[in-house]
PDB file of C-alpha atoms and ligand atoms in Angstrom:
ATOM      1  CA  MET A   1     -22.698  -3.244   0.523  1.00 90.00           C
ATOM      2  CA  GLU A   2     -22.049  -6.092   2.969  1.00 97.00           C
ATOM      3  CA  ARG A   3     -18.373  -6.867   3.551  1.00 98.00           C
ATOM      4  CA  THR A   4     -16.443  -9.793   4.937  1.00 98.00           C
ATOM      5  CA  PHE A   5     -12.862 -10.515   5.919  1.00 99.00           C
ATOM      6  CA  VAL A   6     -11.210 -13.466   4.192  1.00 99.00           C
ATOM      7  CA  ALA A   7      -7.720 -14.834   4.778  1.00 99.00           C
ATOM      8  CA  ILE A   8      -5.789 -17.507   2.941  1.00 99.00           C
ATOM      9  CA  LYS A   9      -4.054 -19.025   5.954  1.00 98.00           C
ATOM     10  CA  PRO A  10      -0.329 -19.944   6.052  1.00 98.00           C
ATOM     11  CA  ASP A  11      -0.906 -23.525   4.837  1.00 98.00           C
ATOM     12  CA  GLY A  12      -2.825 -22.256   1.798  1.00 98.00           C
ATOM     13  CA  VAL A  13      -0.039 -19.827   0.887  1.00 98.00           C
ATOM     14  CA  GLN A  14       2.703 -22.434   1.530  1.00 98.00           C
ATOM     15  CA  ARG A  15       0.948 -24.984  -0.647  1.00 98.00           C
ATOM     16  CA  GLY A  16       0.576 -22.643  -3.603  1.00 98.00           C
ATOM     17  CA  LEU A  17      -3.211 -22.325  -3.391  1.00 98.00           C
ATOM     18  CA  ILE A  18      -3.475 -18.511  -3.543  1.00 98.00           C
ATOM     19  CA  GLY A  19      -4.548 -18.444  -7.186  1.00 98.00           C
ATOM     20  CA  LYS A  20      -7.043 -21.300  -6.882  1.00 98.00           C
ATOM     21  CA  ILE A  21      -8.747 -19.789  -3.824  1.00 98.00           C
ATOM     22  CA  ILE A  22      -8.940 -16.292  -5.278  1.00 98.00           C
ATOM     23  CA  THR A  23     -10.370 -17.807  -8.466  1.00 98.00           C
ATOM     24  CA  ARG A  24     -13.206 -19.420  -6.501  1.00 98.00           C
ATOM     25  CA  ILE A  25     -14.090 -16.088  -4.923  1.00 97.00           C
ATOM     26  CA  GLU A  26     -13.964 -14.319  -8.286  1.00 95.00           C
ATOM     27  CA  GLU A  27     -15.865 -17.018 -10.165  1.00 94.00           C
ATOM     28  CA  LYS A  28     -18.648 -16.895  -7.571  1.00 95.00           C
ATOM     29  CA  GLY A  29     -19.113 -13.281  -8.630  1.00 92.00           C
ATOM     30  CA  LEU A  30     -17.977 -11.629  -5.413  1.00 95.00           C
ATOM     31  CA  LYS A  31     -16.077  -8.368  -5.445  1.00 96.00           C
ATOM     32  CA  ILE A  32     -12.591  -8.233  -3.908  1.00 98.00           C
ATOM     33  CA  THR A  33     -12.024  -4.695  -2.660  1.00 98.00           C
ATOM     34  CA  GLY A  34      -8.949  -5.227  -0.477  1.00 98.00           C
ATOM     35  CA  LEU A  35      -6.041  -7.602  -0.994  1.00 98.00           C
ATOM     36  CA  LYS A  36      -2.574  -7.941   0.473  1.00 98.00           C
ATOM     37  CA  MET A  37       0.052 -10.375   1.734  1.00 98.00           C
ATOM     38  CA  LEU A  38       1.215  -9.824   5.278  1.00 98.00           C
ATOM     39  CA  SER A  39       2.903 -11.501   8.220  1.00 98.00           C
ATOM     40  CA  VAL A  40       0.362 -11.528  11.052  1.00 98.00           C
ATOM     41  CA  SER A  41       1.773 -10.058  14.279  1.00 98.00           C
ATOM     42  CA  LYS A  42       1.083 -11.715  17.644  1.00 98.00           C
ATOM     43  CA  GLU A  43      -1.067  -8.679  18.561  1.00 98.00           C
ATOM     44  CA  GLN A  44      -3.177  -9.009  15.396  1.00 98.00           C
ATOM     45  CA  ALA A  45      -3.566 -12.764  15.915  1.00 98.00           C
ATOM     46  CA  GLU A  46      -4.651 -12.343  19.534  1.00 98.00           C
ATOM     47  CA  LYS A  47      -7.214  -9.679  18.567  1.00 98.00           C
ATOM     48  CA  HIS A  48      -8.513 -11.770  15.680  1.00 98.00           C
ATOM     49  CA  TYR A  49      -8.966 -14.959  17.713  1.00 98.00           C
ATOM     50  CA  LYS A  50      -9.967 -13.333  21.029  1.00 98.00           C
ATOM     51  CA  GLU A  51     -13.138 -15.464  21.248  1.00 97.00           C
ATOM     52  CA  HIS A  52     -11.001 -18.636  21.375  1.00 98.00           C
ATOM     53  CA  GLU A  53      -8.634 -17.474  24.147  1.00 98.00           C
ATOM     54  CA  GLY A  54      -8.275 -20.203  26.778  1.00 97.00           C
ATOM     55  CA  LYS A  55      -9.349 -23.059  24.491  1.00 98.00           C
ATOM     56  CA  SER A  56      -7.074 -26.084  24.109  1.00 98.00           C
ATOM     57  CA  PHE A  57      -6.105 -25.199  20.535  1.00 97.00           C
ATOM     58  CA  TYR A  58      -5.621 -21.438  21.120  1.00 98.00           C
ATOM     59  CA  ASN A  59      -1.817 -21.327  21.559  1.00 98.00           C
ATOM     60  CA  ASP A  60      -1.224 -23.521  18.511  1.00 98.00           C
ATOM     61  CA  LEU A  61      -3.682 -21.403  16.500  1.00 98.00           C
ATOM     62  CA  ILE A  62      -1.760 -18.199  17.343  1.00 98.00           C
ATOM     63  CA  LYS A  63       1.572 -19.893  16.510  1.00 98.00           C
ATOM     64  CA  TYR A  64       0.197 -21.201  13.214  1.00 98.00           C
ATOM     65  CA  ILE A  65      -1.393 -17.956  11.970  1.00 98.00           C
ATOM     66  CA  THR A  66       1.796 -15.992  12.781  1.00 98.00           C
ATOM     67  CA  SER A  67       4.142 -18.676  11.361  1.00 97.00           C
ATOM     68  CA  SER A  68       4.318 -17.402   7.763  1.00 98.00           C
ATOM     69  CA  PRO A  69       2.441 -14.909   5.573  1.00 98.00           C
ATOM     70  CA  ILE A  70      -1.272 -14.876   4.857  1.00 98.00           C
ATOM     71  CA  ILE A  71      -3.279 -13.282   2.063  1.00 99.00           C
ATOM     72  CA  ALA A  72      -5.800 -10.881   3.609  1.00 99.00           C
ATOM     73  CA  MET A  73      -8.864  -9.811   1.665  1.00 98.00           C
ATOM     74  CA  VAL A  74     -11.959  -7.682   1.976  1.00 98.00           C
ATOM     75  CA  VAL A  75     -14.752  -9.155  -0.112  1.00 98.00           C
ATOM     76  CA  GLU A  76     -18.077  -7.448  -0.840  1.00 97.00           C
ATOM     77  CA  GLY A  77     -21.447  -8.613  -2.101  1.00 93.00           C
ATOM     78  CA  GLU A  78     -25.051  -9.332  -1.184  1.00 93.00           C
ATOM     79  CA  ASN A  79     -25.088 -11.728   1.819  1.00 97.00           C
ATOM     80  CA  VAL A  80     -21.332 -12.067   1.351  1.00 98.00           C
ATOM     81  CA  VAL A  81     -20.643 -13.311   4.897  1.00 98.00           C
ATOM     82  CA  LYS A  82     -22.880 -16.344   4.380  1.00 98.00           C
ATOM     83  CA  THR A  83     -21.800 -16.896   0.789  1.00 98.00           C
ATOM     84  CA  VAL A  84     -18.111 -17.006   1.713  1.00 98.00           C
ATOM     85  CA  ARG A  85     -18.823 -19.390   4.621  1.00 98.00           C
ATOM     86  CA  GLN A  86     -20.541 -21.667   2.101  1.00 98.00           C
ATOM     87  CA  LEU A  87     -17.625 -21.468  -0.327  1.00 98.00           C
ATOM     88  CA  MET A  88     -15.267 -22.320   2.571  1.00 98.00           C
ATOM     89  CA  GLY A  89     -17.111 -25.314   3.958  1.00 98.00           C
ATOM     90  CA  LYS A  90     -17.240 -26.520   7.570  1.00 98.00           C
ATOM     91  CA  THR A  91     -14.412 -25.798  10.041  1.00 98.00           C
ATOM     92  CA  ASN A  92     -13.345 -29.443  10.276  1.00 97.00           C
ATOM     93  CA  PRO A  93     -12.197 -30.442   6.773  1.00 96.00           C
ATOM     94  CA  SER A  94     -13.462 -33.979   7.299  1.00 96.00           C
ATOM     95  CA  ASP A  95     -17.000 -32.550   7.634  1.00 97.00           C
ATOM     96  CA  ALA A  96     -16.596 -30.018   4.811  1.00 98.00           C
ATOM     97  CA  GLU A  97     -18.415 -30.992   1.641  1.00 98.00           C
ATOM     98  CA  ILE A  98     -16.361 -31.864  -1.420  1.00 98.00           C
ATOM     99  CA  GLY A  99     -16.625 -28.847  -3.715  1.00 98.00           C
ATOM    100  CA  THR A 100     -15.954 -26.394  -0.893  1.00 98.00           C
ATOM    101  CA  ILE A 101     -12.481 -24.916  -0.410  1.00 98.00           C
ATOM    102  CA  ARG A 102     -11.845 -26.784   2.860  1.00 98.00           C
ATOM    103  CA  GLY A 103     -13.520 -29.900   1.499  1.00 98.00           C
ATOM    104  CA  ASP A 104     -11.224 -29.935  -1.510  1.00 98.00           C
ATOM    105  CA  TYR A 105      -7.927 -28.608  -0.176  1.00 98.00           C
ATOM    106  CA  SER A 106      -7.667 -29.315   3.567  1.00 97.00           C
ATOM    107  CA  ALA A 107      -7.174 -32.474   5.582  1.00 96.00           C
ATOM    108  CA  GLU A 108      -6.808 -31.221   9.169  1.00 95.00           C
ATOM    109  CA  MET A 109      -8.735 -28.911  11.492  1.00 96.00           C
ATOM    110  CA  SER A 110      -5.510 -27.096  12.448  1.00 95.00           C
ATOM    111  CA  PHE A 111      -4.609 -26.412   8.809  1.00 97.00           C
ATOM    112  CA  ASN A 112      -7.923 -25.577   7.229  1.00 98.00           C
ATOM    113  CA  THR A 113      -6.576 -23.184   4.592  1.00 98.00           C
ATOM    114  CA  ILE A 114      -9.058 -20.312   4.719  1.00 98.00           C
ATOM    115  CA  HIS A 115     -10.713 -17.939   7.175  1.00 98.00           C
ATOM    116  CA  GLY A 116     -13.972 -16.080   6.606  1.00 98.00           C
ATOM    117  CA  SER A 117     -15.840 -13.945   9.143  1.00 98.00           C
ATOM    118  CA  ASP A 118     -18.840 -15.614  10.807  1.00 98.00           C
ATOM    119  CA  SER A 119     -21.117 -12.534  11.021  1.00 98.00           C
ATOM    120  CA  ILE A 120     -21.391  -8.961   9.759  1.00 98.00           C
ATOM    121  CA  GLU A 121     -20.226  -7.713  13.175  1.00 98.00           C
ATOM    122  CA  SER A 122     -17.177 -10.034  13.191  1.00 98.00           C
ATOM    123  CA  ALA A 123     -16.399  -8.938   9.632  1.00 98.00           C
ATOM    124  CA  GLU A 124     -16.290  -5.245  10.521  1.00 98.00           C
ATOM    125  CA  ARG A 125     -14.171  -6.001  13.616  1.00 98.00           C
ATOM    126  CA  GLU A 126     -11.738  -8.234  11.697  1.00 98.00           C
ATOM    127  CA  ILE A 127     -11.394  -5.879   8.700  1.00 98.00           C
ATOM    128  CA  LYS A 128     -10.168  -3.177  11.126  1.00 98.00           C
ATOM    129  CA  ILE A 129      -7.436  -5.486  12.453  1.00 98.00           C
ATOM    130  CA  TYR A 130      -5.906  -5.922   8.995  1.00 98.00           C
ATOM    131  CA  PHE A 131      -6.916  -2.947   6.809  1.00 98.00           C
ATOM    132  CA  THR A 132      -7.201   0.816   6.976  1.00 98.00           C
ATOM    133  CA  GLU A 133     -10.258   2.218   5.141  1.00 96.00           C
ATOM    134  CA  GLU A 134      -7.849   3.858   2.646  1.00 97.00           C
ATOM    135  CA  GLU A 135      -6.622   0.417   1.601  1.00 98.00           C
ATOM    136  CA  ILE A 136     -10.129  -0.725   0.620  1.00 98.00           C
ATOM    137  CA  CYS A 137     -11.212   0.101  -2.953  1.00 96.00           C
ATOM    138  CA  SER A 138     -15.007  -0.034  -2.880  1.00 88.00           C
ATOM    139  CA  ASN A 139     -15.558   2.613  -5.548  1.00 89.00           C
ATOM    140  CA  TRP A 140     -15.251   0.526  -8.692  1.00 90.00           C
ATOM    141  CA  LYS A 141     -18.055  -1.410 -10.390  1.00 90.00           C
ATOM    142  CA  THR A 142     -18.036  -5.099 -11.181  1.00 87.00           C
ATOM    143  CA  MET A 143     -19.575  -6.425 -14.410  1.00 83.00           C
ATOM    144  CA  TYR A 144     -22.640  -7.400 -12.332  1.00 82.00           C
ATOM    145  CA  GLU A 145     -23.020  -3.924 -10.870  1.00 87.00           C
ATOM    146  CA  ILE A 146     -22.719  -2.345 -14.337  1.00 90.00           C
ATOM    147  CA  ILE A 147     -25.381  -4.703 -15.725  1.00 91.00           C
ATOM    148  CA  LYS A 148     -27.689  -4.052 -12.743  1.00 87.00           C
ATOM    149  CA  SER A 149     -27.298  -0.289 -13.124  1.00 90.00           C
ATOM    150  CA  LYS A 150     -28.578  -0.593 -16.719  1.00 92.00           C
ATOM    151  CA  LEU A 151     -31.707  -2.605 -15.846  1.00 87.00           C
TER     152      LEU A 151
HETATM  153  P1  IDP B   1     -14.022 -21.096  11.659  1.00 92.18           P
HETATM  154  O1  IDP B   1     -12.628 -20.812  11.163  1.00 92.18           O
HETATM  155  O2  IDP B   1     -14.742 -22.055  10.749  1.00 92.18           O
HETATM  156  O3  IDP B   1     -14.826 -19.848  11.919  1.00 92.18           O
HETATM  157  P2  IDP B   1     -13.693 -21.375  14.544  1.00 92.18           P
HETATM  158  O4  IDP B   1     -14.481 -22.278  15.415  1.00 92.18           O
HETATM  159  O5  IDP B   1     -13.938 -19.904  14.652  1.00 92.18           O
HETATM  160  O6  IDP B   1     -13.874 -21.876  13.043  1.00 92.18           O
HETATM  161  O7  IDP B   1     -12.161 -21.666  14.845  1.00 92.18           O
HETATM  162  C1  IDP B   1     -11.156 -20.800  14.366  1.00 92.18           C
HETATM  163  C2  IDP B   1      -9.996 -21.635  13.860  1.00 92.18           C
HETATM  164  O8  IDP B   1      -9.392 -22.318  14.958  1.00 92.18           O
HETATM  165  C3  IDP B   1     -10.396 -22.766  12.898  1.00 92.18           C
HETATM  166  O9  IDP B   1     -10.538 -22.322  11.563  1.00 92.18           O
HETATM  167  C4  IDP B   1      -9.244 -23.735  13.074  1.00 92.18           C
HETATM  168  O10 IDP B   1      -8.096 -23.288  12.348  1.00 92.18           O
HETATM  169  C5  IDP B   1      -8.944 -23.606  14.558  1.00 92.18           C
HETATM  170  N1  IDP B   1      -9.672 -24.596  15.361  1.00 92.18           N
HETATM  171  C6  IDP B   1     -10.956 -24.540  15.779  1.00 92.18           C
HETATM  172  N2  IDP B   1     -11.291 -25.618  16.502  1.00 92.18           N
HETATM  173  C7  IDP B   1     -10.189 -26.384  16.553  1.00 92.18           C
HETATM  174  C8  IDP B   1      -9.886 -27.650  17.158  1.00 92.18           C
HETATM  175  O11 IDP B   1     -10.730 -28.281  17.802  1.00 92.18           O
HETATM  176  N3  IDP B   1      -8.615 -28.126  16.973  1.00 92.18           N
HETATM  177  C9  IDP B   1      -7.669 -27.451  16.275  1.00 92.18           C
HETATM  178  N4  IDP B   1      -7.896 -26.252  15.702  1.00 92.18           N
HETATM  179  C10 IDP B   1      -9.136 -25.727  15.825  1.00 92.18           C
HETATM  180 MG1   MG B   2     -14.614 -18.371  13.368  1.00 92.18          MG
END
């Protein structure tokens, strides 16, 4: 099954949005198979955001993501990478549609509340930065999977 890496960023945790964001993922029907709170180390942050190294916002981005804990998740489902990106909305909250997580809960590009991998390859790379395979519980069935298995 396709997997993606999702993080509730420090602003989302600080503002008490953990429950609301997890609810959106669950209500969409996606399967959360890994979940934990952690303080991102500088090494993890630099690996995660390697593609942005050298950009004007890079240093602030590393400071921000390591500033206080995040909620890290592995989420599974059909086309889950794209589905989560749609639930998140555009990177700049002022472009993100109302009804998306960023569109509803964020007001600034630098504090845009949620991360979701942008491709299957990025997802697999990012999952490895934050989770060991033992921490991911793929071997349980969601209601949808149980229904499908009976069709
Ligand atoms: P994404 O999170 O939607 O995939 P990316 O372009 O990969 O967007 O950027 C990673 C993160 O870096 C963004 O979510 C945002 O927090 C931050 N960021 C990107 N561009 C800017 C910018 O122009 N100013 C400030 N922060 C930015
Ligand atoms: Mg990105």
